[in-house]
mmCIF file of C-alpha atoms and ligand atoms in Angstrom:
data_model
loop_
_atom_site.group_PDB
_atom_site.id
_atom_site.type_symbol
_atom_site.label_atom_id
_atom_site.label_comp_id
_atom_site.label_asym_id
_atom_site.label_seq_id
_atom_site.Cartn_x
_atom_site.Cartn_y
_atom_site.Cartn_z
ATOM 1 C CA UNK A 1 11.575 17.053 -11.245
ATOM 2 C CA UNK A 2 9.025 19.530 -9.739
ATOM 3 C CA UNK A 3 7.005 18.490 -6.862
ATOM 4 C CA UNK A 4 3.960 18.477 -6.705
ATOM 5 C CA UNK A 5 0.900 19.235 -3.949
ATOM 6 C CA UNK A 6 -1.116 15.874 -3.070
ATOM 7 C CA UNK A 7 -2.958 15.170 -0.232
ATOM 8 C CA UNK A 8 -3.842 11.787 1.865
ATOM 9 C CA UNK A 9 -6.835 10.644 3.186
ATOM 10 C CA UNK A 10 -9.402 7.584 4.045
ATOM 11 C CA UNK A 11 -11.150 6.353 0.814
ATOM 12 C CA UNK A 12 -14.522 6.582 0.510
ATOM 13 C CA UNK A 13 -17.022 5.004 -1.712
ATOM 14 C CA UNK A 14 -17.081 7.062 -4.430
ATOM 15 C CA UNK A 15 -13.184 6.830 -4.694
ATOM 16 C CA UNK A 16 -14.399 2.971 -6.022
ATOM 17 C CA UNK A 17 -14.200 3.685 -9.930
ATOM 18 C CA UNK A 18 -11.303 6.025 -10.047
ATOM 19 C CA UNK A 19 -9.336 3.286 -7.952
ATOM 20 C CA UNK A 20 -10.414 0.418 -10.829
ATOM 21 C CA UNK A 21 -8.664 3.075 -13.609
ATOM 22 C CA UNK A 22 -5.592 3.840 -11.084
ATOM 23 C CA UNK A 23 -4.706 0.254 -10.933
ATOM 24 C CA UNK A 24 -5.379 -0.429 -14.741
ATOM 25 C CA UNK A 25 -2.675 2.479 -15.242
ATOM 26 C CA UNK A 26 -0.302 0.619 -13.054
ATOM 27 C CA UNK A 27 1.325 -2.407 -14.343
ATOM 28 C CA UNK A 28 2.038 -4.959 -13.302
ATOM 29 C CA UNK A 29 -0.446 -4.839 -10.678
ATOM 30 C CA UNK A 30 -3.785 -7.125 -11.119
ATOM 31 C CA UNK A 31 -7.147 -5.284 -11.951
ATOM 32 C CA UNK A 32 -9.886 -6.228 -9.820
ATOM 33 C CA UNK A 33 -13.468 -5.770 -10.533
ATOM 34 C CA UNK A 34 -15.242 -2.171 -9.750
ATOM 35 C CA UNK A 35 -17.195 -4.090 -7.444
ATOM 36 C CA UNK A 36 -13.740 -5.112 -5.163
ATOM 37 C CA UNK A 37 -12.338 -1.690 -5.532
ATOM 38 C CA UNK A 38 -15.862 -0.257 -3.984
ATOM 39 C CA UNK A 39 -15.254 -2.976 -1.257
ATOM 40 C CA UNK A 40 -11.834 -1.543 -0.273
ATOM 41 C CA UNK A 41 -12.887 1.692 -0.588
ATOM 42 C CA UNK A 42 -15.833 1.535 1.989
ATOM 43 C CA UNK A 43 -15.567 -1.697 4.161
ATOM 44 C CA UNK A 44 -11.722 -1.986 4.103
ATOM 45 C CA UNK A 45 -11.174 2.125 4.260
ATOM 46 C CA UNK A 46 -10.242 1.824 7.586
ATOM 47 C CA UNK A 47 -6.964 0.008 6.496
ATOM 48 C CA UNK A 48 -6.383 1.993 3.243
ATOM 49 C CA UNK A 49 -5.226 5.576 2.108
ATOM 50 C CA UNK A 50 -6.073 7.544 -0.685
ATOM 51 C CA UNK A 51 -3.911 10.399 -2.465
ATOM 52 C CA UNK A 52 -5.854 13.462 -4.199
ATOM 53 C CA UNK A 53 -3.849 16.053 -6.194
ATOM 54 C CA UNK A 54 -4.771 19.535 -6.224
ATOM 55 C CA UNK A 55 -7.410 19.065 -8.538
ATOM 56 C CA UNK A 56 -9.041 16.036 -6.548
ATOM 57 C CA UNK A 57 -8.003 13.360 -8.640
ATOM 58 C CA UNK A 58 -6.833 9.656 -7.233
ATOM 59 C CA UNK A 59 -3.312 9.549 -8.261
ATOM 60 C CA UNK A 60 -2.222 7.077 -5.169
ATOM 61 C CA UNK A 61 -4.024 4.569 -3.132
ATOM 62 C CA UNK A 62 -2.533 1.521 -0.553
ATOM 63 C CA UNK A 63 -5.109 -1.003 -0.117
ATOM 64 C CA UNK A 64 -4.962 -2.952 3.049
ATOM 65 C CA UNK A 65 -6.391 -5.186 5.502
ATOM 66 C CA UNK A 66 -6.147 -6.957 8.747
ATOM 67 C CA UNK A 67 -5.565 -10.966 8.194
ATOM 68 C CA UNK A 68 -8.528 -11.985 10.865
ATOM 69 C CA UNK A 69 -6.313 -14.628 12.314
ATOM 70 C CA UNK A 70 -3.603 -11.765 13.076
ATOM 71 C CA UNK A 71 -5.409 -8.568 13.942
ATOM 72 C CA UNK A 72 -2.197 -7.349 14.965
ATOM 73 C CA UNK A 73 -1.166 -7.119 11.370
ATOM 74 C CA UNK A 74 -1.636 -4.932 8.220
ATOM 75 C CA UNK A 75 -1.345 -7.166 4.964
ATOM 76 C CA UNK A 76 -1.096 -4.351 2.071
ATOM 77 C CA UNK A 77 -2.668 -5.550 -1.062
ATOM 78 C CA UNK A 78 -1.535 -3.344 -3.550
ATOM 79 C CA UNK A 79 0.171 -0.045 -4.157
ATOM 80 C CA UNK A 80 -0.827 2.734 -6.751
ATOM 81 C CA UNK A 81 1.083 5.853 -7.697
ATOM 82 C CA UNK A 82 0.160 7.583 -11.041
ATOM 83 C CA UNK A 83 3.344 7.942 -13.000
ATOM 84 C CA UNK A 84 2.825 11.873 -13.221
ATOM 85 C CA UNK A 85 3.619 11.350 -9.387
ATOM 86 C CA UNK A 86 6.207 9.162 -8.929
ATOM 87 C CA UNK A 87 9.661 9.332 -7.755
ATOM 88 C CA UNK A 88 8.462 11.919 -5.053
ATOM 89 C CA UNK A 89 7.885 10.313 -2.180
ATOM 90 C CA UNK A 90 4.223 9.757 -2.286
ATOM 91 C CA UNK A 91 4.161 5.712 -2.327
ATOM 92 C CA UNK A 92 6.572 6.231 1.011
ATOM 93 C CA UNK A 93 4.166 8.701 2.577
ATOM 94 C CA UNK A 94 0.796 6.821 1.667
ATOM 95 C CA UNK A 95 2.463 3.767 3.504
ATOM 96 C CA UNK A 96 3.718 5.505 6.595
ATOM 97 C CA UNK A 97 0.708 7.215 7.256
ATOM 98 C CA UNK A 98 -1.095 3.915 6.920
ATOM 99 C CA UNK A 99 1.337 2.273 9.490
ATOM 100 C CA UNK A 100 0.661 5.138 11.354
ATOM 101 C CA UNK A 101 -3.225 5.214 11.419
ATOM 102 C CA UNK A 102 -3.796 1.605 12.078
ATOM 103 C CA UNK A 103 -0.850 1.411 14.809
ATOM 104 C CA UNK A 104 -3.026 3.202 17.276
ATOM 105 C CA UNK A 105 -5.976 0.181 16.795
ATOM 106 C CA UNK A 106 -2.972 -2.086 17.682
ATOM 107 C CA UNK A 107 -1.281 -2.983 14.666
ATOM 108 C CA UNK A 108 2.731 -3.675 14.849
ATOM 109 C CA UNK A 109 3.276 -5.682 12.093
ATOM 110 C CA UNK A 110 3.208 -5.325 8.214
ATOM 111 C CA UNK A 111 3.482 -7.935 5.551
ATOM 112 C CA UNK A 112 3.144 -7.720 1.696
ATOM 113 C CA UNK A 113 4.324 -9.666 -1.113
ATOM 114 C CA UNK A 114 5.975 -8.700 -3.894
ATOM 115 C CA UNK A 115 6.942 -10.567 -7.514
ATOM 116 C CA UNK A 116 10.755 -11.080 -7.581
ATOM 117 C CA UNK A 117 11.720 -7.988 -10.025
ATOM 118 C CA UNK A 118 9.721 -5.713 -8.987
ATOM 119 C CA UNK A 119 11.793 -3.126 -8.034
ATOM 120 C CA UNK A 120 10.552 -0.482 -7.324
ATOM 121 C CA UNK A 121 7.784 -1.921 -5.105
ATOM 122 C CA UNK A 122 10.869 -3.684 -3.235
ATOM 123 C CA UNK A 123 12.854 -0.285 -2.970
ATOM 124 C CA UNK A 124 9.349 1.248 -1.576
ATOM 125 C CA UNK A 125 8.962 -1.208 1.159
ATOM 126 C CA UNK A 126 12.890 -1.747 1.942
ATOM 127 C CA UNK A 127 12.650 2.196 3.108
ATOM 128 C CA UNK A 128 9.591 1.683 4.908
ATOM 129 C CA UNK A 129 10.627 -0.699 7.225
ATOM 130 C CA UNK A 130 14.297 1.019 7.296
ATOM 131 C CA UNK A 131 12.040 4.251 8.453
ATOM 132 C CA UNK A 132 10.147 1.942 10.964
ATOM 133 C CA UNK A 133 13.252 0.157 12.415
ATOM 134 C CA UNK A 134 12.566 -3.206 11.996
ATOM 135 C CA UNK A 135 13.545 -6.034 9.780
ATOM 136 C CA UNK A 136 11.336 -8.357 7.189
ATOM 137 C CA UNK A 137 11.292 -11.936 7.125
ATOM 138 C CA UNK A 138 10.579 -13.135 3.197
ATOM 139 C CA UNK A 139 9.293 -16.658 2.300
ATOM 140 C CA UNK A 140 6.935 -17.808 -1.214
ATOM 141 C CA UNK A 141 3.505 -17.433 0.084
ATOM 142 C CA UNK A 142 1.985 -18.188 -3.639
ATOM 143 C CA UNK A 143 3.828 -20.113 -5.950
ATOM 144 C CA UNK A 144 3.915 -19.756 -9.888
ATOM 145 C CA UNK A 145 3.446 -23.564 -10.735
ATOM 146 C CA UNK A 146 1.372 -24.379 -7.361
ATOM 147 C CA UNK A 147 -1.128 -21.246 -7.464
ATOM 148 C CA UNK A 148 -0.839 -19.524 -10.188
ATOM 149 C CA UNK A 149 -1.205 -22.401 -12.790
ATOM 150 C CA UNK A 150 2.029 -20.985 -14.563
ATOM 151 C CA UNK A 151 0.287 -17.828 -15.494
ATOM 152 C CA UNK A 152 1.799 -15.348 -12.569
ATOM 153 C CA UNK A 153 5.051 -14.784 -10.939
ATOM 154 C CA UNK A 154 5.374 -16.244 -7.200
ATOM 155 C CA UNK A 155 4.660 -13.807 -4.783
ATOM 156 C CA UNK A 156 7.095 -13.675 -1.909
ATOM 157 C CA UNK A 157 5.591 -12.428 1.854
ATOM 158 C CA UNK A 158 7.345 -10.062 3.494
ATOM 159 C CA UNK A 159 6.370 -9.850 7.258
ATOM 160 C CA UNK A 160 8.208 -7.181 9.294
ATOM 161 C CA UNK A 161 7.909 -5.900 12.940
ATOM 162 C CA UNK A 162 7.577 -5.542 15.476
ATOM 163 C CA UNK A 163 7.210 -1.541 15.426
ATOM 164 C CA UNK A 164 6.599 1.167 18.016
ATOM 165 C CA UNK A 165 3.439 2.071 19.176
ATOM 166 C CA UNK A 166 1.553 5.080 17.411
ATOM 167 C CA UNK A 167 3.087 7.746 19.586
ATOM 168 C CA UNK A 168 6.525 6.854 18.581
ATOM 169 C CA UNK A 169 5.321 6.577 14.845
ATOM 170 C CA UNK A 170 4.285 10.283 14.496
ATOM 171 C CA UNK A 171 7.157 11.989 13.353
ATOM 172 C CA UNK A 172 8.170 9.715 10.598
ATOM 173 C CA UNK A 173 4.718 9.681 8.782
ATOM 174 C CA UNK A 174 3.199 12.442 6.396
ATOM 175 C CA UNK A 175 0.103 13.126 8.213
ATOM 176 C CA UNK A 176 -3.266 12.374 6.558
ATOM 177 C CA UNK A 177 -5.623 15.872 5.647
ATOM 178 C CA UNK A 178 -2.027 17.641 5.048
ATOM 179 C CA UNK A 179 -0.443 19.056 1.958
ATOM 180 C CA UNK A 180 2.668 18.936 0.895
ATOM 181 C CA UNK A 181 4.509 20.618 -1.988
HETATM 182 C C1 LIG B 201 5.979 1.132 -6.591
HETATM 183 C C2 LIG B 201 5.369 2.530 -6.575
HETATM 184 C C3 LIG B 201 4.100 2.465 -5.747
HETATM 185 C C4 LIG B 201 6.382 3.508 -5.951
HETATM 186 O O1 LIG B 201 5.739 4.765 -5.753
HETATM 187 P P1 LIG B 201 6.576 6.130 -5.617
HETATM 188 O O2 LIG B 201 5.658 7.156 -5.078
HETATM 189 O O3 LIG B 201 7.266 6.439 -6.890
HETATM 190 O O4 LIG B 201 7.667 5.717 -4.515
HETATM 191 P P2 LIG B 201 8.505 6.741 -3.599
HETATM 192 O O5 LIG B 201 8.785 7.984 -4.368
HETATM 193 O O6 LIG B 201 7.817 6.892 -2.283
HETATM 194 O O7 LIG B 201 9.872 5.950 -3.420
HETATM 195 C C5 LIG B 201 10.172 5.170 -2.267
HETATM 196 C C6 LIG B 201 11.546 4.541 -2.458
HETATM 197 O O8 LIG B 201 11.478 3.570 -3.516
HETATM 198 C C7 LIG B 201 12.431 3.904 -4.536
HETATM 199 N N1 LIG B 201 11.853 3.654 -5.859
HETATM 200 C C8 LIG B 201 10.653 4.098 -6.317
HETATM 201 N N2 LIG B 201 10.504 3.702 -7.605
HETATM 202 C C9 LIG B 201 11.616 3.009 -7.938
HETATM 203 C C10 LIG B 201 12.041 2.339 -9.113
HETATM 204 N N3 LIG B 201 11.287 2.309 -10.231
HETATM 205 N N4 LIG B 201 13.236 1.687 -9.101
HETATM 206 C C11 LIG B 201 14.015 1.696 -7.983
HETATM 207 N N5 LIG B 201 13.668 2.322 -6.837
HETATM 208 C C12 LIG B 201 12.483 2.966 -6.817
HETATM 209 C C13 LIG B 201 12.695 5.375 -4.369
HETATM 210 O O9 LIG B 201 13.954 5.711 -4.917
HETATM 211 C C14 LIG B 201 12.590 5.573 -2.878
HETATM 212 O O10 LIG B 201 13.799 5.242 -2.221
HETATM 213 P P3 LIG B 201 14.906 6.391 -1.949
HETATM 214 O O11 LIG B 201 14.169 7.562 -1.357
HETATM 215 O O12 LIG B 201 15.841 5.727 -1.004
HETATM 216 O O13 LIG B 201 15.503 6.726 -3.250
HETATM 217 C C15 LIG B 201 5.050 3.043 -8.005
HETATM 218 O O14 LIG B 201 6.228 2.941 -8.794
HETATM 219 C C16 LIG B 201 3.937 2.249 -8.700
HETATM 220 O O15 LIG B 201 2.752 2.548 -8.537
HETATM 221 N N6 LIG B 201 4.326 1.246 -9.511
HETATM 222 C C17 LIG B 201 3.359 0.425 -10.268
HETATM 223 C C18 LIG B 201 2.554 -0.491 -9.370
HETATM 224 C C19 LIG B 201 3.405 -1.361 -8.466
HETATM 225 O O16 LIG B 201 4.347 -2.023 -8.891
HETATM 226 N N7 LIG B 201 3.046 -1.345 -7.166
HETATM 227 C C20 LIG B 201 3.768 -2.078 -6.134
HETATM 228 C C21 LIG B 201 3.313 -3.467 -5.996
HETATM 229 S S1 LIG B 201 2.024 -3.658 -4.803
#
């Protein structure tokens, strides 16, 4: 497969509507409203990343945020790659560069959740903390019959940490504002 050129940066507000049609091209994820997606984009884009390809479109996005009762945390929401991009690294350098811009306001630890058979979001993550050294703890934080009503897979939390500071963090991550080919 040819690679191609994308570049990662903090959303911004007008990323809001392109992220709503990103995530309705990415089953199985959840749609949100525009209005939610314009939320993450401006008051939680301190804790998320956009991708842009060459031509400025969204074709990746990590939405994120820091539980309030564990600041020391980054709980990623959900994870977009275009198809037309995958298989290339991006979802891996979206996340690291993530880890990497919120470890220097003090965050060491990073949980998710992920529906048992997901795959690929469980390959994704499994190299992410393999790249960060550090090993995930996994327990049902929503459950199908208790949460979901029947209607949604269980979602299992993943909580792994702690990593190194931001220094130590540098090399591993593609760096936000670069290009790569
Ligand atoms: C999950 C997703 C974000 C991965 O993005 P991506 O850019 O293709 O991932 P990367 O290229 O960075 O791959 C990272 C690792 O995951 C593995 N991986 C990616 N997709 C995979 C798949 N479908 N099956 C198995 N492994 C997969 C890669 O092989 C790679 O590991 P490796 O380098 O050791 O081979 C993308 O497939 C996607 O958007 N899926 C739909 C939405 C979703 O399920 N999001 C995750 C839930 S929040």
């Amino acid at each position: 497969m040819s690679s191609k050129t994308f570049s990662l940066r903090q959303p911004r507000a007008t990323d809001g509507y392109a992220l709503n049609q990103l995530v309705e091209r990415c089953p199985p994820l959840d749609t949100n409203s525009v209005y939610c997606n314009l939320l993450q984009c401006t008051d939680f884009a301190a804790t998320s990343i956009a991708a842009e390809n060459s031509e400025g479109e969204l074709v990746g996005f990590i939405s994120g945020y820091r539980p309030p009762a564990r600041p020391d945390t980054l709980f990623v929401w959900q994870v977009a790659v275009d198809s037309r991009m995958r298989g290339q690294g991006l979802g891996l350098s979206m996340l690291l560069g993530l880890v990497q811009r919120t470890a220097v306001d003090g965050v060491r630890w990073l949980e998710t959740t992920i529906s048992p058979g997901n795959g690929a979001s469980e390959a994704l993550f499994a190299k992410a903390f393999r790249r960060l050294g550090v090993e995930a703890r996994t327990q049902v934080l929503f459950n199908r019959a208790t949460h979901f009503q029947g209607q949604h897979d269980d979602e299992v939390l993943y909580r792994a940490g702690p990593f190194a500071p931001s220094a130590q963090l540098a090399h591993f991550a593609h760096s936000e504002n670069q290009e790569t080919a």
